């Protein structure tokens, strides 16, 4: 068969899905770096082509150029500088052969983000319950619900979720270490999930924290700098508009009591970690939960110690997040 020498025209002669698959197979076997170096191509800036067999995303221009050589071995592959990749050339050439093209860097839709957040918390639930799960299988199943996202982009999104949880002082999946610079929509979606599933998230925190050593717990993620002092300027009080409503004072008092006790328990755990890190775990044995052993009225809730064994009086302030 005679093939015209103009590179764009040559690319239009690429009509063999088997040749494209052979190029993709070589990419998967060698790995991205070796494949691109062998054939003299750089990384794609805009488009990838997905391997239908493994789900690997491959550099579209390199695959098209190498596939041409697979179809026409007497001509050899097209060189990187002999044709341009992109939406007008490589994308239609590979699409018409039945291959899926992935656009790099496209923002995730709300549906994609919500599906990813749900998947993340499914894995976190399994981890909290001590149930085995496979991250790669989760990744592959999730990608079937997304708009052509790569395996690595899903992993990055999971790491972004870990970063959001870490900023909230919540535990995250060990295999997905926090990475920042997350999409605003993702941060809002994680916050919304936590607020809408407070009982579930609370149970996850309890389960995950219980199996950790004190030094592994996420106390540090909850620490912030002391607030700056501000001068209070008094202004005339405005009249409040009061609306009639019913209160269950007994239920509210019980909820406040539970919240207060939970806050004090958290601080005791933090103090244990702090004293252990300072090299004085024996001081923790002298810690006194005053509000529990003596009741209210002492002016503080917990008696702990500084590094030099001086007493540290702690009053725990707690409130519900809104």
mmCIF file of C-alpha atoms in Angstrom:
data_model
loop_
_atom_site.group_PDB
_atom_site.id
_atom_site.type_symbol
_atom_site.label_atom_id
_atom_site.label_comp_id
_atom_site.label_asym_id
_atom_site.label_seq_id
_atom_site.Cartn_x
_atom_site.Cartn_y
_atom_site.Cartn_z
ATOM 1 C CA UNK A 1 0.000 0.000 0.000
ATOM 2 C CA UNK A 2 1.316 3.474 -0.920
ATOM 3 C CA UNK A 3 1.187 6.034 1.856
ATOM 4 C CA UNK A 4 1.467 9.778 1.258
ATOM 5 C CA UNK A 5 4.405 11.449 2.972
ATOM 6 C CA UNK A 6 2.622 14.499 4.411
ATOM 7 C CA UNK A 7 2.493 13.728 8.179
ATOM 8 C CA UNK A 8 -1.084 14.899 8.663
ATOM 9 C CA UNK A 9 -2.180 12.861 5.674
ATOM 10 C CA UNK A 10 -0.156 9.941 6.991
ATOM 11 C CA UNK A 11 -1.943 10.176 10.325
ATOM 12 C CA UNK A 12 -5.274 10.036 8.508
ATOM 13 C CA UNK A 13 -4.176 6.651 7.154
ATOM 14 C CA UNK A 14 -4.104 5.226 10.682
ATOM 15 C CA UNK A 15 -7.094 2.895 10.506
ATOM 16 C CA UNK A 16 -6.054 -0.145 12.509
ATOM 17 C CA UNK A 17 -7.365 -0.452 16.083
ATOM 18 C CA UNK A 18 -4.983 -3.393 16.494
ATOM 19 C CA UNK A 19 -2.009 -1.157 15.682
ATOM 20 C CA UNK A 20 -3.117 1.398 18.263
ATOM 21 C CA UNK A 21 -3.616 -1.346 20.850
ATOM 22 C CA UNK A 22 -0.154 -2.722 20.066
ATOM 23 C CA UNK A 23 1.352 0.711 20.719
ATOM 24 C CA UNK A 24 -0.607 0.970 23.972
ATOM 25 C CA UNK A 25 0.528 -2.516 25.018
ATOM 26 C CA UNK A 26 4.140 -1.452 24.479
ATOM 27 C CA UNK A 27 3.512 1.698 26.542
ATOM 28 C CA UNK A 28 2.084 -0.350 29.413
ATOM 29 C CA UNK A 29 4.889 -2.914 29.252
ATOM 30 C CA UNK A 30 7.737 -0.378 29.179
ATOM 31 C CA UNK A 31 6.176 2.288 31.346
ATOM 32 C CA UNK A 32 5.642 5.889 30.361
ATOM 33 C CA UNK A 33 9.192 7.184 30.796
ATOM 34 C CA UNK A 34 10.917 4.418 28.813
ATOM 35 C CA UNK A 35 8.276 4.405 26.085
ATOM 36 C CA UNK A 36 8.514 8.149 25.477
ATOM 37 C CA UNK A 37 12.320 8.073 25.573
ATOM 38 C CA UNK A 38 12.512 5.145 23.156
ATOM 39 C CA UNK A 39 10.370 6.904 20.551
ATOM 40 C CA UNK A 40 11.473 10.485 21.168
ATOM 41 C CA UNK A 41 8.185 11.951 22.411
ATOM 42 C CA UNK A 42 7.421 14.313 25.263
ATOM 43 C CA UNK A 43 4.498 14.107 27.649
ATOM 44 C CA UNK A 44 1.097 15.097 26.318
ATOM 45 C CA UNK A 45 -0.107 18.473 27.559
ATOM 46 C CA UNK A 46 -3.810 18.179 26.781
ATOM 47 C CA UNK A 47 -4.973 14.677 25.853
ATOM 48 C CA UNK A 48 -4.409 11.068 26.900
ATOM 49 C CA UNK A 49 -5.778 7.859 25.425
ATOM 50 C CA UNK A 50 -7.038 5.172 27.798
ATOM 51 C CA UNK A 51 -6.035 1.524 27.484
ATOM 52 C CA UNK A 52 -9.326 -0.421 27.358
ATOM 53 C CA UNK A 53 -7.591 -3.461 28.866
ATOM 54 C CA UNK A 54 -5.812 -1.978 31.887
ATOM 55 C CA UNK A 55 -7.295 1.493 32.284
ATOM 56 C CA UNK A 56 -3.832 3.050 31.906
ATOM 57 C CA UNK A 57 -3.824 6.537 30.412
ATOM 58 C CA UNK A 58 -1.206 6.959 27.687
ATOM 59 C CA UNK A 59 0.189 10.006 25.905
ATOM 60 C CA UNK A 60 -2.064 10.337 22.872
ATOM 61 C CA UNK A 61 0.369 11.845 20.365
ATOM 62 C CA UNK A 62 3.064 9.273 21.112
ATOM 63 C CA UNK A 63 0.570 6.420 20.811
ATOM 64 C CA UNK A 64 -0.702 7.694 17.455
ATOM 65 C CA UNK A 65 2.815 8.125 16.071
ATOM 66 C CA UNK A 66 3.993 4.701 17.229
ATOM 67 C CA UNK A 67 0.749 3.042 16.112
ATOM 68 C CA UNK A 68 1.379 4.338 12.607
ATOM 69 C CA UNK A 69 4.643 2.391 12.585
ATOM 70 C CA UNK A 70 2.826 -0.717 13.841
ATOM 71 C CA UNK A 71 0.367 -0.487 10.955
ATOM 72 C CA UNK A 72 3.029 0.403 8.381
ATOM 73 C CA UNK A 73 6.275 -1.235 9.563
ATOM 74 C CA UNK A 74 7.987 -0.397 6.260
ATOM 75 C CA UNK A 75 7.402 3.309 6.961
ATOM 76 C CA UNK A 76 8.206 3.198 10.672
ATOM 77 C CA UNK A 77 6.665 5.360 13.397
ATOM 78 C CA UNK A 78 6.017 9.053 12.884
ATOM 79 C CA UNK A 79 8.510 11.295 14.658
ATOM 80 C CA UNK A 80 7.328 13.760 17.278
ATOM 81 C CA UNK A 81 8.314 16.812 15.218
ATOM 82 C CA UNK A 82 6.645 15.579 12.037
ATOM 83 C CA UNK A 83 3.052 16.230 13.106
ATOM 84 C CA UNK A 84 1.088 18.115 15.723
ATOM 85 C CA UNK A 85 -1.022 16.451 18.365
ATOM 86 C CA UNK A 86 -4.255 17.759 19.738
ATOM 87 C CA UNK A 87 -7.938 18.177 19.138
ATOM 88 C CA UNK A 88 -7.728 18.599 15.361
ATOM 89 C CA UNK A 89 -5.430 15.671 14.593
ATOM 90 C CA UNK A 90 -4.730 12.906 17.099
ATOM 91 C CA UNK A 91 -8.037 13.115 18.989
ATOM 92 C CA UNK A 92 -10.286 12.386 15.974
ATOM 93 C CA UNK A 93 -7.824 9.797 14.634
ATOM 94 C CA UNK A 94 -7.955 7.732 17.829
ATOM 95 C CA UNK A 95 -11.618 8.402 18.591
ATOM 96 C CA UNK A 96 -12.843 7.054 15.266
ATOM 97 C CA UNK A 97 -10.965 3.825 16.018
ATOM 98 C CA UNK A 98 -12.973 3.376 19.214
ATOM 99 C CA UNK A 99 -10.482 4.613 21.808
ATOM 100 C CA UNK A 100 -11.399 6.875 24.684
ATOM 101 C CA UNK A 101 -9.680 10.238 24.919
ATOM 102 C CA UNK A 102 -9.086 11.941 28.272
ATOM 103 C CA UNK A 103 -8.656 15.700 28.550
ATOM 104 C CA UNK A 104 -5.963 16.655 31.067
ATOM 105 C CA UNK A 105 -6.739 19.140 33.821
ATOM 106 C CA UNK A 106 -10.469 19.495 33.281
ATOM 107 C CA UNK A 107 -12.307 20.475 36.477
ATOM 108 C CA UNK A 108 -14.297 17.732 38.149
ATOM 109 C CA UNK A 109 -18.067 18.010 38.090
ATOM 110 C CA UNK A 110 -20.187 17.985 41.241
ATOM 111 C CA UNK A 111 -21.370 14.451 40.433
ATOM 112 C CA UNK A 112 -17.768 13.245 40.098
ATOM 113 C CA UNK A 113 -16.715 14.887 43.352
ATOM 114 C CA UNK A 114 -19.665 13.477 45.305
ATOM 115 C CA UNK A 115 -18.996 9.970 43.968
ATOM 116 C CA UNK A 116 -15.338 10.268 44.979
ATOM 117 C CA UNK A 117 -16.172 11.487 48.488
ATOM 118 C CA UNK A 118 -18.639 8.600 48.934
ATOM 119 C CA UNK A 119 -16.007 6.117 47.765
ATOM 120 C CA UNK A 120 -13.415 7.577 50.135
ATOM 121 C CA UNK A 121 -15.683 7.232 53.160
ATOM 122 C CA UNK A 122 -16.600 3.680 52.107
ATOM 123 C CA UNK A 123 -12.901 2.821 52.341
ATOM 124 C CA UNK A 124 -12.536 4.722 55.611
ATOM 125 C CA UNK A 125 -15.465 2.761 57.072
ATOM 126 C CA UNK A 126 -13.797 -0.497 56.072
ATOM 127 C CA UNK A 127 -10.514 0.627 57.624
ATOM 128 C CA UNK A 128 -12.259 1.599 60.861
ATOM 129 C CA UNK A 129 -14.001 -1.781 61.008
ATOM 130 C CA UNK A 130 -10.766 -3.655 60.343
ATOM 131 C CA UNK A 131 -12.179 -5.064 57.112
ATOM 132 C CA UNK A 132 -9.811 -5.722 54.197
ATOM 133 C CA UNK A 133 -10.342 -3.658 51.067
ATOM 134 C CA UNK A 134 -8.422 -3.069 47.851
ATOM 135 C CA UNK A 135 -7.634 0.530 46.910
ATOM 136 C CA UNK A 136 -6.917 -0.355 43.283
ATOM 137 C CA UNK A 137 -10.275 -2.096 42.919
ATOM 138 C CA UNK A 138 -12.033 0.905 44.441
ATOM 139 C CA UNK A 139 -10.126 3.177 42.070
ATOM 140 C CA UNK A 140 -11.076 1.141 39.017
ATOM 141 C CA UNK A 141 -14.749 0.865 40.007
ATOM 142 C CA UNK A 142 -14.960 4.584 40.758
ATOM 143 C CA UNK A 143 -13.460 5.531 37.395
ATOM 144 C CA UNK A 144 -16.379 3.825 35.676
ATOM 145 C CA UNK A 145 -18.601 6.537 37.195
ATOM 146 C CA UNK A 146 -16.328 9.436 36.226
ATOM 147 C CA UNK A 147 -15.734 11.375 33.039
ATOM 148 C CA UNK A 148 -12.632 9.608 31.827
ATOM 149 C CA UNK A 149 -10.424 10.233 34.851
ATOM 150 C CA UNK A 150 -7.071 8.491 35.151
ATOM 151 C CA UNK A 151 -5.989 6.230 37.986
ATOM 152 C CA UNK A 152 -3.460 8.800 39.182
ATOM 153 C CA UNK A 153 -5.986 11.656 39.116
ATOM 154 C CA UNK A 154 -8.370 9.625 41.307
ATOM 155 C CA UNK A 155 -5.526 8.868 43.722
ATOM 156 C CA UNK A 156 -4.707 12.579 43.885
ATOM 157 C CA UNK A 157 -8.354 13.392 44.621
ATOM 158 C CA UNK A 158 -8.329 10.876 47.469
ATOM 159 C CA UNK A 159 -5.178 12.542 48.826
ATOM 160 C CA UNK A 160 -6.921 15.922 48.568
ATOM 161 C CA UNK A 161 -9.780 14.525 50.667
ATOM 162 C CA UNK A 162 -7.236 13.345 53.255
ATOM 163 C CA UNK A 163 -5.860 16.896 53.395
ATOM 164 C CA UNK A 164 -9.336 18.338 54.010
ATOM 165 C CA UNK A 165 -9.999 15.810 56.791
ATOM 166 C CA UNK A 166 -6.587 16.451 58.338
ATOM 167 C CA UNK A 167 -7.308 20.190 58.405
ATOM 168 C CA UNK A 168 -10.531 19.397 60.268
ATOM 169 C CA UNK A 169 -8.634 17.331 62.821
ATOM 170 C CA UNK A 170 -10.203 14.102 61.561
ATOM 171 C CA UNK A 171 -8.477 10.807 60.727
ATOM 172 C CA UNK A 172 -7.837 9.870 57.119
ATOM 173 C CA UNK A 173 -6.909 6.770 55.112
ATOM 174 C CA UNK A 174 -3.290 5.856 55.786
ATOM 175 C CA UNK A 175 -2.589 4.968 52.165
ATOM 176 C CA UNK A 176 -3.625 8.417 50.961
ATOM 177 C CA UNK A 177 -1.317 10.933 52.606
ATOM 178 C CA UNK A 178 -2.670 14.506 52.578
ATOM 179 C CA UNK A 179 -1.934 16.670 49.536
ATOM 180 C CA UNK A 180 -3.226 20.221 49.472
ATOM 181 C CA UNK A 181 -4.284 22.578 46.672
ATOM 182 C CA UNK A 182 -7.671 20.906 46.408
ATOM 183 C CA UNK A 183 -10.628 22.078 44.353
ATOM 184 C CA UNK A 184 -13.015 24.386 46.253
ATOM 185 C CA UNK A 185 -15.934 22.152 45.282
ATOM 186 C CA UNK A 186 -14.140 19.180 46.863
ATOM 187 C CA UNK A 187 -13.546 21.012 50.144
ATOM 188 C CA UNK A 188 -17.190 22.077 50.316
ATOM 189 C CA UNK A 189 -18.349 18.541 49.525
ATOM 190 C CA UNK A 190 -16.205 16.977 52.267
ATOM 191 C CA UNK A 191 -17.406 19.564 54.788
ATOM 192 C CA UNK A 192 -21.018 18.909 53.771
ATOM 193 C CA UNK A 193 -20.545 15.137 54.093
ATOM 194 C CA UNK A 194 -19.083 15.480 57.587
ATOM 195 C CA UNK A 195 -21.943 17.727 58.711
ATOM 196 C CA UNK A 196 -24.648 15.539 57.178
ATOM 197 C CA UNK A 197 -23.193 12.316 58.613
ATOM 198 C CA UNK A 198 -22.014 13.477 62.033
ATOM 199 C CA UNK A 199 -22.946 10.253 63.833
ATOM 200 C CA UNK A 200 -21.252 8.097 61.211
ATOM 201 C CA UNK A 201 -18.121 10.245 61.130
ATOM 202 C CA UNK A 202 -18.030 10.326 64.942
ATOM 203 C CA UNK A 203 -18.170 6.535 65.059
ATOM 204 C CA UNK A 204 -15.347 6.344 62.507
ATOM 205 C CA UNK A 205 -13.198 8.701 64.570
ATOM 206 C CA UNK A 206 -13.817 6.671 67.728
ATOM 207 C CA UNK A 207 -13.032 3.380 65.999
ATOM 208 C CA UNK A 208 -9.878 4.641 64.302
ATOM 209 C CA UNK A 209 -8.553 6.464 67.362
ATOM 210 C CA UNK A 210 -9.131 3.486 69.669
ATOM 211 C CA UNK A 211 -6.722 1.260 67.743
ATOM 212 C CA UNK A 212 -3.937 3.864 67.665
ATOM 213 C CA UNK A 213 -1.110 4.390 70.105
ATOM 214 C CA UNK A 214 -1.257 7.792 71.827
ATOM 215 C CA UNK A 215 1.566 9.121 69.652
ATOM 216 C CA UNK A 216 -0.328 8.232 66.475
ATOM 217 C CA UNK A 217 -3.555 10.038 67.270
ATOM 218 C CA UNK A 218 -4.492 13.166 65.374
ATOM 219 C CA UNK A 219 -4.326 15.688 68.227
ATOM 220 C CA UNK A 220 -1.819 17.901 66.432
ATOM 221 C CA UNK A 221 -4.161 18.408 63.494
ATOM 222 C CA UNK A 222 -6.580 20.219 65.813
ATOM 223 C CA UNK A 223 -4.062 22.721 67.198
ATOM 224 C CA UNK A 224 -4.213 26.347 66.054
ATOM 225 C CA UNK A 225 -2.331 29.512 66.921
ATOM 226 C CA UNK A 226 -3.714 31.526 69.868
ATOM 227 C CA UNK A 227 -6.106 34.218 68.647
ATOM 228 C CA UNK A 228 -4.807 37.783 68.475
ATOM 229 C CA UNK A 229 -6.048 40.112 71.190
ATOM 230 C CA UNK A 230 -8.560 42.676 70.014
ATOM 231 C CA UNK A 231 -9.745 45.857 71.675
ATOM 232 C CA UNK A 232 -13.445 45.566 72.385
ATOM 233 C CA UNK A 233 -15.354 48.628 71.262
ATOM 234 C CA UNK A 234 -18.729 48.886 72.914
ATOM 235 C CA UNK A 235 -21.613 49.840 70.663
ATOM 236 C CA UNK A 236 -25.237 50.487 71.562
ATOM 237 C CA UNK A 237 -27.081 47.196 71.761
ATOM 238 C CA UNK A 238 -29.706 46.656 69.096
ATOM 239 C CA UNK A 239 -33.096 45.256 69.959
ATOM 240 C CA UNK A 240 -33.366 41.519 69.413
ATOM 241 C CA UNK A 241 -36.307 40.054 67.623
ATOM 242 C CA UNK A 242 -37.503 37.131 69.727
ATOM 243 C CA UNK A 243 -39.552 34.356 68.197
ATOM 244 C CA UNK A 244 -41.734 32.008 70.253
ATOM 245 C CA UNK A 245 -40.434 28.429 70.296
ATOM 246 C CA UNK A 246 -40.303 25.413 72.589
ATOM 247 C CA UNK A 247 -37.178 24.155 74.324
ATOM 248 C CA UNK A 248 -36.523 20.717 75.761
ATOM 249 C CA UNK A 249 -34.242 21.934 78.540
ATOM 250 C CA UNK A 250 -33.616 18.441 79.919
ATOM 251 C CA UNK A 251 -32.489 17.135 76.525
ATOM 252 C CA UNK A 252 -30.329 20.201 75.943
ATOM 253 C CA UNK A 253 -28.660 19.863 79.348
ATOM 254 C CA UNK A 254 -27.964 16.170 78.731
ATOM 255 C CA UNK A 255 -26.466 16.924 75.313
ATOM 256 C CA UNK A 256 -24.283 19.659 76.821
ATOM 257 C CA UNK A 257 -23.139 17.304 79.583
ATOM 258 C CA UNK A 258 -22.129 14.619 77.078
ATOM 259 C CA UNK A 259 -20.368 17.175 74.908
ATOM 260 C CA UNK A 260 -18.483 18.556 77.884
ATOM 261 C CA UNK A 261 -17.352 15.134 79.064
ATOM 262 C CA UNK A 262 -16.250 14.150 75.557
ATOM 263 C CA UNK A 263 -14.221 17.358 75.299
ATOM 264 C CA UNK A 264 -12.486 16.705 78.598
ATOM 265 C CA UNK A 265 -11.699 13.107 77.589
ATOM 266 C CA UNK A 266 -10.127 14.402 74.387
ATOM 267 C CA UNK A 267 -7.954 16.872 76.308
ATOM 268 C CA UNK A 268 -6.802 14.115 78.676
ATOM 269 C CA UNK A 269 -5.716 12.068 75.669
ATOM 270 C CA UNK A 270 -3.899 15.091 74.287
ATOM 271 C CA UNK A 271 -2.116 15.667 77.592
ATOM 272 C CA UNK A 272 -0.992 12.044 77.640
ATOM 273 C CA UNK A 273 0.524 12.441 74.179
ATOM 274 C CA UNK A 274 2.111 15.803 75.047
ATOM 275 C CA UNK A 275 3.773 14.527 78.218
ATOM 276 C CA UNK A 276 4.956 11.374 76.453
ATOM 277 C CA UNK A 277 6.538 13.443 73.672
ATOM 278 C CA UNK A 278 8.236 15.632 76.288
ATOM 279 C CA UNK A 279 9.785 12.504 77.790
ATOM 280 C CA UNK A 280 7.780 12.585 81.034
ATOM 281 C CA UNK A 281 5.092 9.898 80.756
ATOM 282 C CA UNK A 282 5.268 9.478 84.548
ATOM 283 C CA UNK A 283 3.707 12.933 84.976
ATOM 284 C CA UNK A 284 0.581 11.699 83.241
ATOM 285 C CA UNK A 285 0.063 9.251 86.104
ATOM 286 C CA UNK A 286 -0.356 12.280 88.401
ATOM 287 C CA UNK A 287 -2.919 13.974 86.154
ATOM 288 C CA UNK A 288 -6.237 14.596 87.916
ATOM 289 C CA UNK A 289 -9.565 14.872 86.114
ATOM 290 C CA UNK A 290 -10.845 17.295 88.749
ATOM 291 C CA UNK A 291 -14.325 17.868 87.335
ATOM 292 C CA UNK A 292 -14.880 14.096 87.365
ATOM 293 C CA UNK A 293 -13.298 13.260 90.722
ATOM 294 C CA UNK A 294 -14.339 16.355 92.670
ATOM 295 C CA UNK A 295 -17.107 17.935 90.626
ATOM 296 C CA UNK A 296 -17.442 21.502 89.376
ATOM 297 C CA UNK A 297 -16.373 24.507 91.384
ATOM 298 C CA UNK A 298 -12.581 24.198 91.387
ATOM 299 C CA UNK A 299 -12.249 26.759 88.608
ATOM 300 C CA UNK A 300 -10.629 24.260 86.240
ATOM 301 C CA UNK A 301 -11.424 20.820 84.855
ATOM 302 C CA UNK A 302 -8.065 19.048 84.613
ATOM 303 C CA UNK A 303 -4.869 19.268 86.644
ATOM 304 C CA UNK A 304 -1.895 18.390 84.454
ATOM 305 C CA UNK A 305 1.802 19.291 84.472
ATOM 306 C CA UNK A 306 4.375 21.273 82.515
ATOM 307 C CA UNK A 307 7.697 19.797 81.443
ATOM 308 C CA UNK A 308 9.335 21.071 84.646
ATOM 309 C CA UNK A 309 6.583 19.413 86.760
ATOM 310 C CA UNK A 310 4.859 22.718 87.533
ATOM 311 C CA UNK A 311 1.090 22.367 87.732
ATOM 312 C CA UNK A 312 -0.936 23.114 84.607
ATOM 313 C CA UNK A 313 -4.581 24.076 85.246
ATOM 314 C CA UNK A 314 -6.857 23.394 82.288
ATOM 315 C CA UNK A 315 -10.383 24.685 81.801
ATOM 316 C CA UNK A 316 -12.011 22.977 78.815
ATOM 317 C CA UNK A 317 -14.304 25.108 76.674
ATOM 318 C CA UNK A 318 -16.471 23.153 74.280
ATOM 319 C CA UNK A 319 -19.147 23.999 71.777
ATOM 320 C CA UNK A 320 -21.053 22.403 68.932
ATOM 321 C CA UNK A 321 -20.020 23.193 65.380
ATOM 322 C CA UNK A 322 -22.701 24.789 63.194
#
